[in-house]
């Protein structure tokens, strides 16, 4: 009856285009602290597996021949909106605990949520970028469960009608991991709110609750179980991070919790159609942790199968212990029935219009996969492509550079070599260095034309990155000799002072050209353009001028 009743009152759709909605500003803030004795694990721990690194490696080799791993990811993306999903509270990572809360995100009685329309826009952007089918009519639901940092006792999420379904993501594996193109299916993308955060004390006797994060908008991306190795899963997660950054919907910083991955892993004998028992690994905060936790879990499950203890693999949630490099039991896995979903009565249905979706589609940037294919057509190697397309700012720098200088490979080499090394040493992003892409293009063009040497070009490059300026200004400042007439006079002087060497050269000892070049450089105090110098020198040594 309750379910029927709540479905019956979902009669006030939100027409998302062209109108926009702004949440009412609340000025009521509160600070709360809560002490909670840490609960014991629901399940008794299974006997610990004594698997060394060598044992794990051998076990993974067995997987390749006898077993197949089935892997899927649930990725939570924290959206970069100015306010939370259903109230006007801002969210800034690192704020004082409970500094940005209000009756709505604290779940106080009588407080009503108001939807932030940016959440819908970002969900549509991501759904389109993931090649999903959009739900033009979707709704919010209540997901009931108790946890100390969930102030309402339920989470506003989407259950049976997510905003996007049935998509895919394409990526290229790095050459060092075997290379190749992969396509992984996307089951769904749905909107929901984040919970708060527990701050555990050092002795573990109690925990405190910080509700700043409660109500922050999330998009959960659920993949198909298409991955088979830890590296595939890690590269999939990296591509999702790349995508949300390109789209501008999230900063994707895993260390801040803006991108969080839950991994589902099972193994089955080769040839078996049924999936094995699924184990979830929660809240992995780095791509390397994704890979290593999966590899360990595959090895653990295969080892149990091979020892005849497959029944010890139970559906549960496990944690990755970074120090011990292993997964450990956290709790028994909940089922859908445990959450007691029902439609959110305080929020209307979400209705998209074709005009709205078309507007969002037209605003999408060139996405990572499109950029990689464009670079591939330029003739760049996959190593170059993956480096350049990994960061949107680096890709933009590269694109602007080659617009000034046609030599694509040279531009890639300079960015991946000296510029990347400088950024790493100085801990700077490409937007923080003083060098502009226009001046890098000018520098490459000057080297190619012979105006300056590669050695001098490298000196100018580092000065431009550190201090800024222009290539032409640096050439003038360094008093470099690039005038053909002036270099010609220096060559004439050196030839006149070395008649014996000139006679030997003209008798066939052409290696003496290097001697003459060295003397001219010495005469110019290293300021003569080497390319121009050698061209003029050859002509004069051979009596052509």
XYZ file of N, CA, C and O in Angstrom, residues 36 56 71 80 98 116 220 255 264 306 349 398 456 487 499 501 529 536 541:
76
model
N 31.080 6.808 18.904
C 30.512 5.488 18.601
C 31.564 4.426 18.870
O 32.683 4.523 18.387
N 51.400 -15.815 -4.973
C 50.344 -15.062 -5.646
C 50.595 -15.001 -7.146
O 49.690 -15.165 -7.950
N 35.216 -9.194 -13.415
C 35.422 -7.971 -12.633
C 34.497 -6.865 -13.131
O 34.369 -6.643 -14.338
N 31.442 18.688 -9.031
C 32.015 19.997 -8.684
C 30.967 21.097 -8.791
O 31.165 22.095 -9.486
N 31.849 19.807 10.270
C 30.488 20.300 10.536
C 30.353 21.816 10.404
O 29.514 22.440 11.057
N 19.247 20.646 -6.948
C 20.226 21.491 -7.643
C 20.234 21.080 -9.117
O 20.632 19.961 -9.460
N 26.959 7.774 -9.652
C 27.514 6.427 -9.559
C 27.475 5.775 -10.928
O 26.418 5.701 -11.564
N 42.563 11.178 -3.976
C 43.073 11.403 -2.628
C 42.106 12.251 -1.799
O 42.172 12.260 -0.579
N 33.971 -5.356 -7.754
C 33.337 -6.667 -7.572
C 34.154 -7.713 -8.317
O 34.410 -7.555 -9.522
N 41.426 -24.150 -5.641
C 42.395 -25.207 -5.923
C 42.620 -26.116 -4.722
O 43.027 -27.263 -4.866
N 9.281 14.100 -10.065
C 9.894 13.369 -11.169
C 10.801 14.303 -11.965
O 10.548 15.501 -12.066
N 49.561 21.033 -26.416
C 50.110 20.386 -27.614
C 49.394 20.865 -28.876
O 50.024 21.203 -29.880
N 71.233 25.493 -28.092
C 70.813 26.827 -27.663
C 69.300 26.844 -27.424
O 68.807 27.487 -26.502
N 78.199 36.079 -40.064
C 78.809 34.751 -39.957
C 79.792 34.537 -41.105
O 80.868 33.947 -40.919
N 95.607 28.596 -43.805
C 95.801 28.208 -45.210
C 96.232 26.740 -45.364
O 95.833 26.072 -46.315
N 95.436 24.101 -43.424
C 94.276 23.237 -43.235
C 93.308 23.338 -44.422
O 92.675 22.351 -44.804
N 75.079 30.863 -35.121
C 74.118 29.807 -35.374
C 74.793 28.646 -36.092
O 75.311 28.825 -37.203
N 77.312 28.051 -44.663
C 78.212 29.058 -45.256
C 79.634 28.507 -45.348
O 80.348 28.721 -46.344
N 84.543 26.789 -48.155
C 85.644 25.825 -48.241
C 85.748 25.220 -49.626
O 86.849 24.882 -50.097
